[in-house]
mmCIF file of C-alpha atoms in Angstrom:
data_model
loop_
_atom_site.group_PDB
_atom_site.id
_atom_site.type_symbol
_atom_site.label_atom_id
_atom_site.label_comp_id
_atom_site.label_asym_id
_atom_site.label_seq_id
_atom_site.Cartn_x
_atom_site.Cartn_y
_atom_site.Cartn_z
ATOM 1 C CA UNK A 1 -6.436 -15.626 -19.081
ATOM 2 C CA UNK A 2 -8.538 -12.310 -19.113
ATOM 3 C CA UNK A 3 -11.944 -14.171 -17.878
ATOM 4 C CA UNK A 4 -9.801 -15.977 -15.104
ATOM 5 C CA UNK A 5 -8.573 -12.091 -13.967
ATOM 6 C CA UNK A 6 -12.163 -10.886 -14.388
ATOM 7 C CA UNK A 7 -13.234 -13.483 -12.109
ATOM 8 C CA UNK A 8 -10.826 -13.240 -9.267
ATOM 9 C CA UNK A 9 -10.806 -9.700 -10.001
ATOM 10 C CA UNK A 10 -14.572 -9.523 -9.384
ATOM 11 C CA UNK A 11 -14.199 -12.036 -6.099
ATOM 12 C CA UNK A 12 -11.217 -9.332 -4.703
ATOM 13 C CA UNK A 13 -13.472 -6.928 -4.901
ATOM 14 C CA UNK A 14 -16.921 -8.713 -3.044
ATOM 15 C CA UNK A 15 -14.453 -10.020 -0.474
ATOM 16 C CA UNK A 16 -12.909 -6.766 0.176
ATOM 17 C CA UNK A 17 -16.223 -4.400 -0.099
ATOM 18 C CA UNK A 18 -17.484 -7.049 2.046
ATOM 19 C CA UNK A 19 -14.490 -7.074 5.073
ATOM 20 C CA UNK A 20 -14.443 -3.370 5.184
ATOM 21 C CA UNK A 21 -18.494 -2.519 4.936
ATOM 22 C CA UNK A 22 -19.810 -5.043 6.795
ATOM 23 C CA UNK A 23 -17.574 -6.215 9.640
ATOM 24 C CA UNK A 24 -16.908 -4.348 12.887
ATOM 25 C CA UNK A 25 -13.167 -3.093 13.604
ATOM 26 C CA UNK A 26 -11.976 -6.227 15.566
ATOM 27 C CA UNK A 27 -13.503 -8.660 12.660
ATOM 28 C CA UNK A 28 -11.942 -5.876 10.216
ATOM 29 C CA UNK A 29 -9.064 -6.332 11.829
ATOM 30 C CA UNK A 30 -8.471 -10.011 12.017
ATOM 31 C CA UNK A 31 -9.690 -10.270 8.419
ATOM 32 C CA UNK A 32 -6.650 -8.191 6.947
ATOM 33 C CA UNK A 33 -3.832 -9.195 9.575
ATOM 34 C CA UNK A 34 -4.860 -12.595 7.951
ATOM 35 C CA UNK A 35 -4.883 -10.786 4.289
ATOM 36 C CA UNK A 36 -2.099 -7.716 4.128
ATOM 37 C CA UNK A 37 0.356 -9.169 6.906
ATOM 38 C CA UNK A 38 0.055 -13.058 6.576
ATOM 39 C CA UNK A 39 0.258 -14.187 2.991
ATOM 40 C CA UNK A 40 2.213 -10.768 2.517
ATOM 41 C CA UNK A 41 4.614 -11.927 4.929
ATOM 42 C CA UNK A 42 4.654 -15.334 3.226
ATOM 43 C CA UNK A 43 5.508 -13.531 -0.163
ATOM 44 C CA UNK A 44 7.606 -10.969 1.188
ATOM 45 C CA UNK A 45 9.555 -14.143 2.494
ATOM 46 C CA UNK A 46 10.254 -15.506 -0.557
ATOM 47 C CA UNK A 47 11.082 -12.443 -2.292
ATOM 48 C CA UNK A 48 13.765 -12.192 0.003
ATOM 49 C CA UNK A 49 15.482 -15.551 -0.294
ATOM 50 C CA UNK A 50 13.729 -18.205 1.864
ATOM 51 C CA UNK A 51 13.072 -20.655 -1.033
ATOM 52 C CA UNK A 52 12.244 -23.983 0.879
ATOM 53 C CA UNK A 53 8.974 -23.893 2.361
ATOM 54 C CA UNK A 54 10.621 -24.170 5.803
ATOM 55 C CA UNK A 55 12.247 -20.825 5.170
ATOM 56 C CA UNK A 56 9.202 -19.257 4.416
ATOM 57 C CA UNK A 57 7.373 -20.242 7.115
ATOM 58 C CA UNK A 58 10.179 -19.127 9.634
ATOM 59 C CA UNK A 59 10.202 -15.639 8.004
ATOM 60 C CA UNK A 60 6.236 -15.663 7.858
ATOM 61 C CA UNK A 61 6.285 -16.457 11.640
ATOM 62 C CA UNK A 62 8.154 -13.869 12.845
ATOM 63 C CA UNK A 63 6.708 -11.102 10.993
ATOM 64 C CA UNK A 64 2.993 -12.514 12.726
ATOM 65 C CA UNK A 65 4.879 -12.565 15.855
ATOM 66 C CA UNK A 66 5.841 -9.205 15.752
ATOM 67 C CA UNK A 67 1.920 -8.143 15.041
ATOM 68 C CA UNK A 68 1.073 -9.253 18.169
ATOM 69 C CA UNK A 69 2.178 -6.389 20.489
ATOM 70 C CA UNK A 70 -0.304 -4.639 18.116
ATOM 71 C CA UNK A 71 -3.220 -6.669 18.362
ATOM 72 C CA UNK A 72 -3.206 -6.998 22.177
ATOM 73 C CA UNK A 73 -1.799 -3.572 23.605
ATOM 74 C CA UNK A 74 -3.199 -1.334 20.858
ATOM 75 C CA UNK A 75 -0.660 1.547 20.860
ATOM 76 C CA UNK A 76 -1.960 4.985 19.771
ATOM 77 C CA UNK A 77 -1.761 4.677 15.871
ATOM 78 C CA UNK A 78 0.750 7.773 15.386
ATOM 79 C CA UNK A 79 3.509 5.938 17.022
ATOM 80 C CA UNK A 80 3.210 2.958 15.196
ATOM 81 C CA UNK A 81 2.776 4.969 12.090
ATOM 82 C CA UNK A 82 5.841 7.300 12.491
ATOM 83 C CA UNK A 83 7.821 4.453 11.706
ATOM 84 C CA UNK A 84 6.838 4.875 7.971
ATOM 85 C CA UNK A 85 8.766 7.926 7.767
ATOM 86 C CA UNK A 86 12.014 7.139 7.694
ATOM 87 C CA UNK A 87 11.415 3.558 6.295
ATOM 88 C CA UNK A 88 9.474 5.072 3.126
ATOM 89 C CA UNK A 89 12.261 7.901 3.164
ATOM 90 C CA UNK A 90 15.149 5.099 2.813
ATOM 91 C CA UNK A 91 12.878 3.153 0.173
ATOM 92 C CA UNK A 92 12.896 6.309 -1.681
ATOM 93 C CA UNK A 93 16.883 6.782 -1.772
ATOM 94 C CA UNK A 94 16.948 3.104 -2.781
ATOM 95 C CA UNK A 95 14.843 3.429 -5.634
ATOM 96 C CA UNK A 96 16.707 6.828 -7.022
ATOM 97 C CA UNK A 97 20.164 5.169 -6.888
ATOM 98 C CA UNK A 98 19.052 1.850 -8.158
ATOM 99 C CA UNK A 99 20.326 -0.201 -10.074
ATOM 100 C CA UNK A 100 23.547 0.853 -8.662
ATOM 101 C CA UNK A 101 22.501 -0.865 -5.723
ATOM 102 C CA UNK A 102 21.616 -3.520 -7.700
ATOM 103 C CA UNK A 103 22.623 -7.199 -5.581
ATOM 104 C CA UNK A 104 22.261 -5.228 -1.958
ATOM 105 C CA UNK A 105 19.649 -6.989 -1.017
ATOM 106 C CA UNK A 106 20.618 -10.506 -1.860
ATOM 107 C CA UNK A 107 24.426 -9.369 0.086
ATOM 108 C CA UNK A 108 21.255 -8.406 3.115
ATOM 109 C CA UNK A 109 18.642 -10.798 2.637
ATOM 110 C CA UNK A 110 18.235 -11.101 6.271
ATOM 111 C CA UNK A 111 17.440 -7.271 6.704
ATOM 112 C CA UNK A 112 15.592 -7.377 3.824
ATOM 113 C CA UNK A 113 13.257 -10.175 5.532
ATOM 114 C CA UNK A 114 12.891 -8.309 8.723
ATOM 115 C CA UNK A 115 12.273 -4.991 7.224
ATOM 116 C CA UNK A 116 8.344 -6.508 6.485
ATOM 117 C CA UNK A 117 7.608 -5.817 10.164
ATOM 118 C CA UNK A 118 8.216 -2.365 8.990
ATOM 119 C CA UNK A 119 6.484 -1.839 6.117
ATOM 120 C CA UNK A 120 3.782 -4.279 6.218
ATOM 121 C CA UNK A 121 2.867 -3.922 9.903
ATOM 122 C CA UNK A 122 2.190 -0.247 9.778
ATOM 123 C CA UNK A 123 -0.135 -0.796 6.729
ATOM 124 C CA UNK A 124 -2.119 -3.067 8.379
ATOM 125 C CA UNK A 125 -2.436 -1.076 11.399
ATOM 126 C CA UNK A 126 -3.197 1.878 9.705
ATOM 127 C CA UNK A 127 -6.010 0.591 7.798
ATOM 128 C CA UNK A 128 -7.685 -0.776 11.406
ATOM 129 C CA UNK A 129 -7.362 2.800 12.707
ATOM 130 C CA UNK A 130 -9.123 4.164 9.129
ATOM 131 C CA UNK A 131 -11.588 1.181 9.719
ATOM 132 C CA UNK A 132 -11.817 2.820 13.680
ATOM 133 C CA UNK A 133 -12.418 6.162 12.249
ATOM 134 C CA UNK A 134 -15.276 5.043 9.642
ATOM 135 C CA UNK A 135 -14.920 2.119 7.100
ATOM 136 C CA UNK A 136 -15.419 5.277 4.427
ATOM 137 C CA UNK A 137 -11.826 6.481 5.055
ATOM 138 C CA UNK A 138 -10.907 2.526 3.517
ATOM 139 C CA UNK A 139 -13.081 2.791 0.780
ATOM 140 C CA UNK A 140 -11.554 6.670 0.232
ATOM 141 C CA UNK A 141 -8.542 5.211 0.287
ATOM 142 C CA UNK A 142 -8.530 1.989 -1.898
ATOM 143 C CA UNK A 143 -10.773 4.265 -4.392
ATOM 144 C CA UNK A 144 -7.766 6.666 -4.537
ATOM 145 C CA UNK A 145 -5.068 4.856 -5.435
ATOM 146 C CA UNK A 146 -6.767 2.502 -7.817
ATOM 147 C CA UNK A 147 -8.085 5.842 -8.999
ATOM 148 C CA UNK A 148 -4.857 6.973 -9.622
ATOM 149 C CA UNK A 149 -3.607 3.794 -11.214
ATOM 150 C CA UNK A 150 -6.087 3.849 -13.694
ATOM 151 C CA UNK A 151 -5.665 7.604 -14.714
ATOM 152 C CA UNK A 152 -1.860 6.929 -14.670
ATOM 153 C CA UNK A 153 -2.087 3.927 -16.983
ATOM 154 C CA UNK A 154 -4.505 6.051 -19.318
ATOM 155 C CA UNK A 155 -2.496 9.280 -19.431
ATOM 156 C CA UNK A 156 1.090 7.385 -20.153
ATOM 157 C CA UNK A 157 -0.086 5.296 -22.739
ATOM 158 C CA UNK A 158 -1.528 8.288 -24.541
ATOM 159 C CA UNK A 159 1.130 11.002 -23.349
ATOM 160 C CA UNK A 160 3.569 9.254 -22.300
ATOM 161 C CA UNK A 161 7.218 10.469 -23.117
ATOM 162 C CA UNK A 162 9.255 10.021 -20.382
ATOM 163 C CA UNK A 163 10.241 7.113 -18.156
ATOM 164 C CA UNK A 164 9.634 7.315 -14.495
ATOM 165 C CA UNK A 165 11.674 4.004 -13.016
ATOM 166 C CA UNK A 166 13.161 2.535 -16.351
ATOM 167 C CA UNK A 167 15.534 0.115 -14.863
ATOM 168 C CA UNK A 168 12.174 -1.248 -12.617
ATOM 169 C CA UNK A 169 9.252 -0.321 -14.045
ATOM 170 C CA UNK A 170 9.414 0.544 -18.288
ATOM 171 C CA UNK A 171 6.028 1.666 -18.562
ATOM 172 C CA UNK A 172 5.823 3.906 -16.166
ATOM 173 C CA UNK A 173 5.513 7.711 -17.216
ATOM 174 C CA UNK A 174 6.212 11.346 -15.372
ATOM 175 C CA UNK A 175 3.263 11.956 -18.027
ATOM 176 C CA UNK A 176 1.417 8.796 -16.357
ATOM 177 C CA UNK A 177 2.071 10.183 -12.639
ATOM 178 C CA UNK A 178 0.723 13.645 -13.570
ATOM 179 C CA UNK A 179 -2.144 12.095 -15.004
ATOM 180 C CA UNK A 180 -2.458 10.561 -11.632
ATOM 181 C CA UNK A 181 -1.804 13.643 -10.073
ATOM 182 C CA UNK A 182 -4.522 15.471 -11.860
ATOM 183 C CA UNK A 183 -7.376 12.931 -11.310
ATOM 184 C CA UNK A 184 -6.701 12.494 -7.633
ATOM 185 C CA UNK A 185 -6.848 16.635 -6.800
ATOM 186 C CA UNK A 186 -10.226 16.202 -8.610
ATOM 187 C CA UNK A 187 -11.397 13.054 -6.870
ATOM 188 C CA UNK A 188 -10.109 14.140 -3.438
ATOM 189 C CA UNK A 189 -12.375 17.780 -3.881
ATOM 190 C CA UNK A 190 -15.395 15.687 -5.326
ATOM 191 C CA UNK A 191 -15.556 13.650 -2.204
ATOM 192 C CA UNK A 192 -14.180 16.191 0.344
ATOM 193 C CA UNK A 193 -16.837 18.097 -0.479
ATOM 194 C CA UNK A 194 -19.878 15.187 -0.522
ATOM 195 C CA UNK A 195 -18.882 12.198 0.530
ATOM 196 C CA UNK A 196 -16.484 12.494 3.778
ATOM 197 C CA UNK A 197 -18.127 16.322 4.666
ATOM 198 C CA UNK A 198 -14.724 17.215 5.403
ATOM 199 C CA UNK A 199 -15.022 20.771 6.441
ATOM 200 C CA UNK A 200 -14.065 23.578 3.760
ATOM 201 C CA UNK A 201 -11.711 24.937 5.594
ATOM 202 C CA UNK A 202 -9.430 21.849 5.495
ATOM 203 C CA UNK A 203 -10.435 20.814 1.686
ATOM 204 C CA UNK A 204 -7.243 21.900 0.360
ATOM 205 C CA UNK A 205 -5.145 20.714 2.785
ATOM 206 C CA UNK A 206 -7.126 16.815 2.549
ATOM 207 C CA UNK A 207 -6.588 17.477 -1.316
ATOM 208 C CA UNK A 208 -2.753 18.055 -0.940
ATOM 209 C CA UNK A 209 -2.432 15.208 1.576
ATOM 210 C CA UNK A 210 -4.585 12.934 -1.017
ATOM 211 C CA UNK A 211 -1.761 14.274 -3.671
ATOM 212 C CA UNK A 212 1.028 13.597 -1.771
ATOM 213 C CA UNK A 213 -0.090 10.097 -1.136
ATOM 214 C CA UNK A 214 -1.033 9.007 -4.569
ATOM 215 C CA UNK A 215 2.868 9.803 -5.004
ATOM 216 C CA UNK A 216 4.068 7.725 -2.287
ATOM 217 C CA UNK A 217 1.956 4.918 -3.308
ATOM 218 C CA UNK A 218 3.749 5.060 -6.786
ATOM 219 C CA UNK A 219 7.286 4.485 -4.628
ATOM 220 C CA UNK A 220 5.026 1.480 -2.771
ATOM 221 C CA UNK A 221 4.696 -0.071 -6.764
ATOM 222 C CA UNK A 222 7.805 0.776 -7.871
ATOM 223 C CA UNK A 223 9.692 -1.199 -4.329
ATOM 224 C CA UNK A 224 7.857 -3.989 -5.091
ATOM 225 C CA UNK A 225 9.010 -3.806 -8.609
ATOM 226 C CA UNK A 226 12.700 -3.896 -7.132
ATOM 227 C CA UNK A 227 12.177 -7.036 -5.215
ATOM 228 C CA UNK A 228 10.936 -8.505 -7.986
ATOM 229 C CA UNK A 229 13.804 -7.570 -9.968
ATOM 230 C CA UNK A 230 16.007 -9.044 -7.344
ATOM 231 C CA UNK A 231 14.386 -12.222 -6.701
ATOM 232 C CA UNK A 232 14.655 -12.876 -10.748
ATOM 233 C CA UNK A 233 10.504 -13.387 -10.637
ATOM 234 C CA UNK A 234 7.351 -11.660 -12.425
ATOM 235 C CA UNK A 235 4.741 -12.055 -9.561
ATOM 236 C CA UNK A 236 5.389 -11.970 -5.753
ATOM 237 C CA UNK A 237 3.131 -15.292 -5.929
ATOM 238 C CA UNK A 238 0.401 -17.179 -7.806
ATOM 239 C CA UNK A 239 -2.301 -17.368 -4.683
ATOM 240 C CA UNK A 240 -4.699 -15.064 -7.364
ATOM 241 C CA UNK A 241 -4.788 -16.334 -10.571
ATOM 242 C CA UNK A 242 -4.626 -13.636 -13.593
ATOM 243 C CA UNK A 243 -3.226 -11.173 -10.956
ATOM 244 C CA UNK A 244 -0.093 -12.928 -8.953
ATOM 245 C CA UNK A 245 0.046 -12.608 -5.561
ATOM 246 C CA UNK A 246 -1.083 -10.369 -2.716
ATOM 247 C CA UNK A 247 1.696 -7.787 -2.796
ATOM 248 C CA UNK A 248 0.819 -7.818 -6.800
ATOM 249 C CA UNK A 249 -2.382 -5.992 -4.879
ATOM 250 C CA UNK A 250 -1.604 -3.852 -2.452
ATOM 251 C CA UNK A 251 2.077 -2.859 -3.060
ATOM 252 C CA UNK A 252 0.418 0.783 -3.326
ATOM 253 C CA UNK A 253 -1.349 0.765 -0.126
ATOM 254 C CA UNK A 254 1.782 -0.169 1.362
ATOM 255 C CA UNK A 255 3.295 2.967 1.565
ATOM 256 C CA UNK A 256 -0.445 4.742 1.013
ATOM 257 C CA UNK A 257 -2.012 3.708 4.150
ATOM 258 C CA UNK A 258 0.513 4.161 7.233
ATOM 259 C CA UNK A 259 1.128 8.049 5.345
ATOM 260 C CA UNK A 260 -2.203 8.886 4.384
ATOM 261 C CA UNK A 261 -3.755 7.796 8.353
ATOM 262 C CA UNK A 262 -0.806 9.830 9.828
ATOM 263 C CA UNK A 263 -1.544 12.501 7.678
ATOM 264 C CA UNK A 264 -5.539 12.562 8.756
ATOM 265 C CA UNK A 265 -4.450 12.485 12.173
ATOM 266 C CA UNK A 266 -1.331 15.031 12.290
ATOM 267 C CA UNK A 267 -3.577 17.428 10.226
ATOM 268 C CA UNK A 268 -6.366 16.914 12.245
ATOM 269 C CA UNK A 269 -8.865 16.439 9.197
ATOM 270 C CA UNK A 270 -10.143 13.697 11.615
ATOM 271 C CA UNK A 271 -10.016 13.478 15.523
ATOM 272 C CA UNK A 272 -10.030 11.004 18.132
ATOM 273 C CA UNK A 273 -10.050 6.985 16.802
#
């Protein structure tokens, strides 16, 4: 089992160094609507109900469907974007009052389904503008929140007192997250300052946004986490074996990208895609 998640680990991680290095934006693009929004959506379908393959597709379908607006008119990124906001906010209430919410989203399956436009559209779309920027705001971003995974993992295992999410996710820490925390303000200085040449002026504030997005991809985790929960499964899929399935992967950047791109642009860190 560990060798077979070495190896599709190691093939993740050519593919997507690969996509996000080496193609141009449209290519980029194409490569993770295909990735993030189409077996996503395929996932996100069953872990709302649509068991029979039928189902699936239906829900899969409409969720491409509604990318397509995107693809072909190419609306300034901060409108699509702003549509995180509220939907992350909501996700947020959900998760504090859970599990007394527990069975509202099998009573809502079919809001449940159609809320992937929401949060899996502005993902993808906000990685393409990051892409549009320079392919080293991806890589900045990917390298942060598995970044902060790691130190989070580290720090809660050895400090680890307190449960963030117990009811969704047992071994997850407030020790873990400020672990996280701690890592990313020094990661997000280190490359502020050498990598990205972000000027010194706005260090502090890229540092802060960095933080504040290593926390909301810890509510991207734990949502996933809740689905799961719902839909009575351990893995959003099988599609990579050792790991599960796509949202298994990028349940973080979920709520990471869309906030972290909005940020960069609201702030004005970076100008003009």
């Amino acid at each position: 089992m560990l060798k077979q998640r070495v190896i599709t680990g190691l093939v993740l991680i050519l593919l997507a160094f690969g996509g996000i290095g080496l193609l141009p934006v449209e290519l980029f693009g194409l490569f993770s609507l295909m990735f993030i929004v189409g077996l996503g959506a395929w996932e996100w379908a069953g872990l709302t109900g649509c068991y029979l393959p039928e189902k699936r597709l239906l829900g899969t379908m409409i969720i491409l469907l509604a990318s397509v607006p995107l693809v072909f008119i190419r609306p300034d990124p901060v409108w699509v974007l702003v549509v995180s906001i509220p939907v992350w906010f909501s996700i947020l209430v959900a998760l504090k009052i859970y599990p007394r919410n527990a069975g509202f989203y099998k009573k809502h399956a079919l809001a449940m389904r159609l809320s992937g436009i929401l949060v899996l559209l502005p993902a993808w779309y906000a990685l393409v503008a990051l892409h549009a920027m320079h392919y080293s705001y991806v890589f900045y971003l990917i390298s942060l929140v598995a970044l902060a995974d790691t130190a989070a993992y580290f720090t809660g295992r050895k400090f680890g007192r307190t449960k963030l999410a117990p009811d969704l996710s047992p071994g997850k820490t407030k020790e873990g997250v400020s672990g996280a925390v701690l890592a990313t303000a020094v990661w997000a200085w280190l490359v502020s300052s050498f990598w990205l040449d972000i000027p010194k002026e706005q260090q502090v504030v890229f540092m802060a946004l960095s933080i504040f997005v290593v926390l909301m991809s810890v509510a991207g985790d734990l949502f996933e986490s809740l689905l799961k929960r719902e839909a009575g499964v351990k893995d959003s899929g099988s599609i990579l074996p050792g790991h599960g399935g796509i949202l298994d992967r990028v349940d973080s950047l979920l709520a990471a990208a869309p906030l972290f791109t909005l940020g960069l642009l609201w702030l004005g860190i970076y100008r003009g895609i």
